[in-house]
């Protein structure tokens, strides 16, 4: 058990050094958000890896302001913009402040000025042509070449974090889960972990195994979906349809095991109610093995499809150093050669001996992001083959210490590292902050598509296949 | 390609979807007015090989200009209300509105009331209600076919 959360109060004068210097000391900032402090005044909290554990650094917003760290930690750029919009905290030095959650009518308030000969804007969304979530992109182009993209999300902001406040953790769970259908399991497990940590509890073996089964099942249907989506992005209908059907098969297996195609309600706080008998587990194991064989055959066919290779190789490159700078996570990071995967160190889940897999040539293009999904699919199916070798039984949690007010949960979702920080008070949620992998990766979509031509944007976008709902909450 | 086409052929014959007796068609335009993406996944699956909405003459169209039905998912957020109304206004008559999923029907946990403009019903005249969280592709197809029969 190596996931204790240490609470550190940091005065504003030391904030930049504490957070900005983490990288130099072998640490990594994970999320930043504002909350009401114990005295009711706003404060800013930053969850970070320190090199020997997790730290929640807290800085009071004296006179409503905290020094900005966005220039030294670009990965926290959106976090600061959101905290300003939602909690009114001013980040000194963060200039210009462009609203993220708020949608001012004046273009100049939220877009980057891009000028020059023949530079023009193309506005797309919030409603898109396909069955896609709502979001708005403003492309600054010359001809078809994209010079810069301003992304405006939060169209589906439902205020879920706020709605969860004041609720008991088990009532707050379905509210938090509504953030996203396709990441429902990962987000729920992150929330449950955070609450359990805040209350000094640790999941037993059965709970850890059950949750891992759910997280991996979620990855399988999502990765199948994503490979199909990339095929659709280049107009390769046979590939799109075969993988759409693979996703459907995965979801039918999931429905048989959990009673819901997206596993809504399968995760609980303080234990696990999931029960899969030995026969059902064996049946699912066989069905998943057959699915794995068909997907592997289809994937090999895609590797030899000249028109697909031609479109994906070299498209939408996210260089390694940019992936690091922007704090990119998940398959997108691994496709750029950043070999991080939270499953390598996940004491609250069940990943003995896990090692991240990377595509053979992690050069950060669409091809690499596509291959990342394929190699991870095989890995997840192997994990499930092991986890479903016997019955899955209900589990509980054990009390390990007296807990504190705060807890943090981290889960490697299909899209990457997802973080949930919870503050409890008198048995209810006082503040919950969910920072999903999609939130971490959206700025990288804009970066990777810079320099591409407009018709390639849908493909580059699909190669990340991020959720909007996960960001908007 | 050959491998893919062979797999597809097998999928088609395994699904053995019956041909519909009734003829007709409806063009659908989807708008996510504040959903969790679950309803979108199921709507997409409904158009996939296992359900194949297109065999009933039901297909997703890119523009509300070409649409007979506006399929709305999610609780309508304050930030999506305007776009939803513009999409509806762009549709030719006769037009229908379908509320897809419990959020759109206003029977789920919706979020912070200050961020929600209301149920679809409070904003547009709803002709068809498709319940579920999310409704599975089978349910979506069944309800949409009802509309085709009207
Ligand atoms: S009805 Fe359910 S699946 Fe559909 S948007 Fe609402 S929460 Fe998501």
PDB file of N, CA and C and ligand atoms in Angstrom, chain A residues 177-178 181 264, chain B residues 34-40 73-74 100-104 132-135, ligand 1:
ATOM      1  N   UNK A 177     -20.698   9.857 -12.015  1.00  0.00           N
ATOM      2  CA  UNK A 177     -20.645   8.918 -13.130  1.00  0.00           C
ATOM      3  C   UNK A 177     -21.284   9.500 -14.390  1.00  0.00           C
ATOM      4  N   UNK A 178     -22.273  10.359 -14.199  1.00  0.00           N
ATOM      5  CA  UNK A 178     -22.938  10.976 -15.352  1.00  0.00           C
ATOM      6  C   UNK A 178     -22.016  11.871 -16.149  1.00  0.00           C
ATOM      7  N   UNK A 181     -20.497   8.609 -20.260  1.00  0.00           N
ATOM      8  CA  UNK A 181     -20.963   7.235 -20.440  1.00  0.00           C
ATOM      9  C   UNK A 181     -19.840   6.277 -20.783  1.00  0.00           C
ATOM     10  N   UNK A 264     -23.148   0.867 -16.110  1.00  0.00           N
ATOM     11  CA  UNK A 264     -23.668   1.855 -15.164  1.00  0.00           C
ATOM     12  C   UNK A 264     -24.110   1.116 -13.909  1.00  0.00           C
TER      13      UNK A 264
ATOM     14  N   UNK B  34     -26.526  18.127 -24.167  1.00  0.00           N
ATOM     15  CA  UNK B  34     -25.980  18.067 -22.818  1.00  0.00           C
ATOM     16  C   UNK B  34     -25.961  16.642 -22.300  1.00  0.00           C
ATOM     17  N   UNK B  35     -25.523  15.735 -23.155  1.00  0.00           N
ATOM     18  CA  UNK B  35     -25.570  14.328 -22.771  1.00  0.00           C
ATOM     19  C   UNK B  35     -24.230  13.875 -22.189  1.00  0.00           C
ATOM     20  N   UNK B  36     -24.202  12.609 -21.751  1.00  0.00           N
ATOM     21  CA  UNK B  36     -22.972  12.053 -21.188  1.00  0.00           C
ATOM     22  C   UNK B  36     -22.231  11.241 -22.233  1.00  0.00           C
ATOM     23  N   UNK B  37     -22.738  11.215 -23.460  1.00  0.00           N
ATOM     24  CA  UNK B  37     -22.110  10.471 -24.555  1.00  0.00           C
ATOM     25  C   UNK B  37     -22.589   9.018 -24.607  1.00  0.00           C
ATOM     26  N   UNK B  38     -23.293   8.571 -23.596  1.00  0.00           N
ATOM     27  CA  UNK B  38     -23.813   7.205 -23.618  1.00  0.00           C
ATOM     28  C   UNK B  38     -24.873   7.078 -24.710  1.00  0.00           C
ATOM     29  N   UNK B  39     -25.778   8.044 -24.774  1.00  0.00           N
ATOM     30  CA  UNK B  39     -26.843   8.000 -25.786  1.00  0.00           C
ATOM     31  C   UNK B  39     -26.251   8.070 -27.192  1.00  0.00           C
ATOM     32  N   UNK B  40     -25.179   8.836 -27.364  1.00  0.00           N
ATOM     33  CA  UNK B  40     -24.539   8.943 -28.684  1.00  0.00           C
ATOM     34  C   UNK B  40     -23.986   7.583 -29.104  1.00  0.00           C
ATOM     35  N   UNK B  73     -30.413  14.505 -27.514  1.00  0.00           N
ATOM     36  CA  UNK B  73     -29.950  13.750 -26.347  1.00  0.00           C
ATOM     37  C   UNK B  73     -29.540  14.734 -25.250  1.00  0.00           C
ATOM     38  N   UNK B  74     -29.660  14.282 -24.006  1.00  0.00           N
ATOM     39  CA  UNK B  74     -29.149  15.065 -22.886  1.00  0.00           C
ATOM     40  C   UNK B  74     -30.138  16.084 -22.361  1.00  0.00           C
ATOM     41  N   UNK B 100     -34.289  11.655 -26.887  1.00  0.00           N
ATOM     42  CA  UNK B 100     -33.624  10.355 -26.776  1.00  0.00           C
ATOM     43  C   UNK B 100     -32.912  10.233 -25.428  1.00  0.00           C
ATOM     44  N   UNK B 101     -33.392   9.330 -24.597  1.00  0.00           N
ATOM     45  CA  UNK B 101     -32.726   9.066 -23.318  1.00  0.00           C
ATOM     46  C   UNK B 101     -33.369   9.780 -22.140  1.00  0.00           C
ATOM     47  N   UNK B 102     -33.117   9.229 -20.963  1.00  0.00           N
ATOM     48  CA  UNK B 102     -33.739   9.757 -19.754  1.00  0.00           C
ATOM     49  C   UNK B 102     -33.373  11.209 -19.470  1.00  0.00           C
ATOM     50  N   UNK B 103     -32.144  11.616 -19.793  1.00  0.00           N
ATOM     51  CA  UNK B 103     -31.760  13.012 -19.554  1.00  0.00           C
ATOM     52  C   UNK B 103     -32.632  13.941 -20.389  1.00  0.00           C
ATOM     53  N   UNK B 104     -32.802  13.592 -21.664  1.00  0.00           N
ATOM     54  CA  UNK B 104     -33.604  14.432 -22.553  1.00  0.00           C
ATOM     55  C   UNK B 104     -35.051  14.469 -22.074  1.00  0.00           C
ATOM     56  N   UNK B 132     -34.745   5.433 -21.436  1.00  0.00           N
ATOM     57  CA  UNK B 132     -33.629   4.526 -21.168  1.00  0.00           C
ATOM     58  C   UNK B 132     -32.388   5.321 -20.844  1.00  0.00           C
ATOM     59  N   UNK B 133     -31.472   4.690 -20.137  1.00  0.00           N
ATOM     60  CA  UNK B 133     -30.239   5.396 -19.774  1.00  0.00           C
ATOM     61  C   UNK B 133     -29.042   4.482 -20.002  1.00  0.00           C
ATOM     62  N   UNK B 134     -28.509   4.472 -21.201  1.00  0.00           N
ATOM     63  CA  UNK B 134     -29.146   4.967 -22.428  1.00  0.00           C
ATOM     64  C   UNK B 134     -30.104   3.921 -22.976  1.00  0.00           C
ATOM     65  N   UNK B 135     -31.061   4.326 -23.842  1.00  0.00           N
ATOM     66  CA  UNK B 135     -31.877   3.322 -24.522  1.00  0.00           C
ATOM     67  C   UNK B 135     -30.967   2.484 -25.408  1.00  0.00           C
TER      68      UNK B 135
HETATM   69  S1  LIG C   1     -29.855   9.248 -20.558  1.00  0.00           S
HETATM   70 FE1  LIG C   1     -28.141   8.193 -19.554  1.00  0.00          FE
HETATM   71  S2  LIG C   1     -26.792   7.616 -21.257  1.00  0.00           S
HETATM   72 FE2  LIG C   1     -28.194   9.183 -22.049  1.00  0.00          FE
HETATM   73  S3  LIG C   1     -27.115  11.125 -21.762  1.00  0.00           S
HETATM   74 FE3  LIG C   1     -28.360  10.797 -19.929  1.00  0.00          FE
HETATM   75  S4  LIG C   1     -26.988   9.796 -18.473  1.00  0.00           S
HETATM   76 FE4  LIG C   1     -26.085   9.590 -20.503  1.00  0.00          FE
END
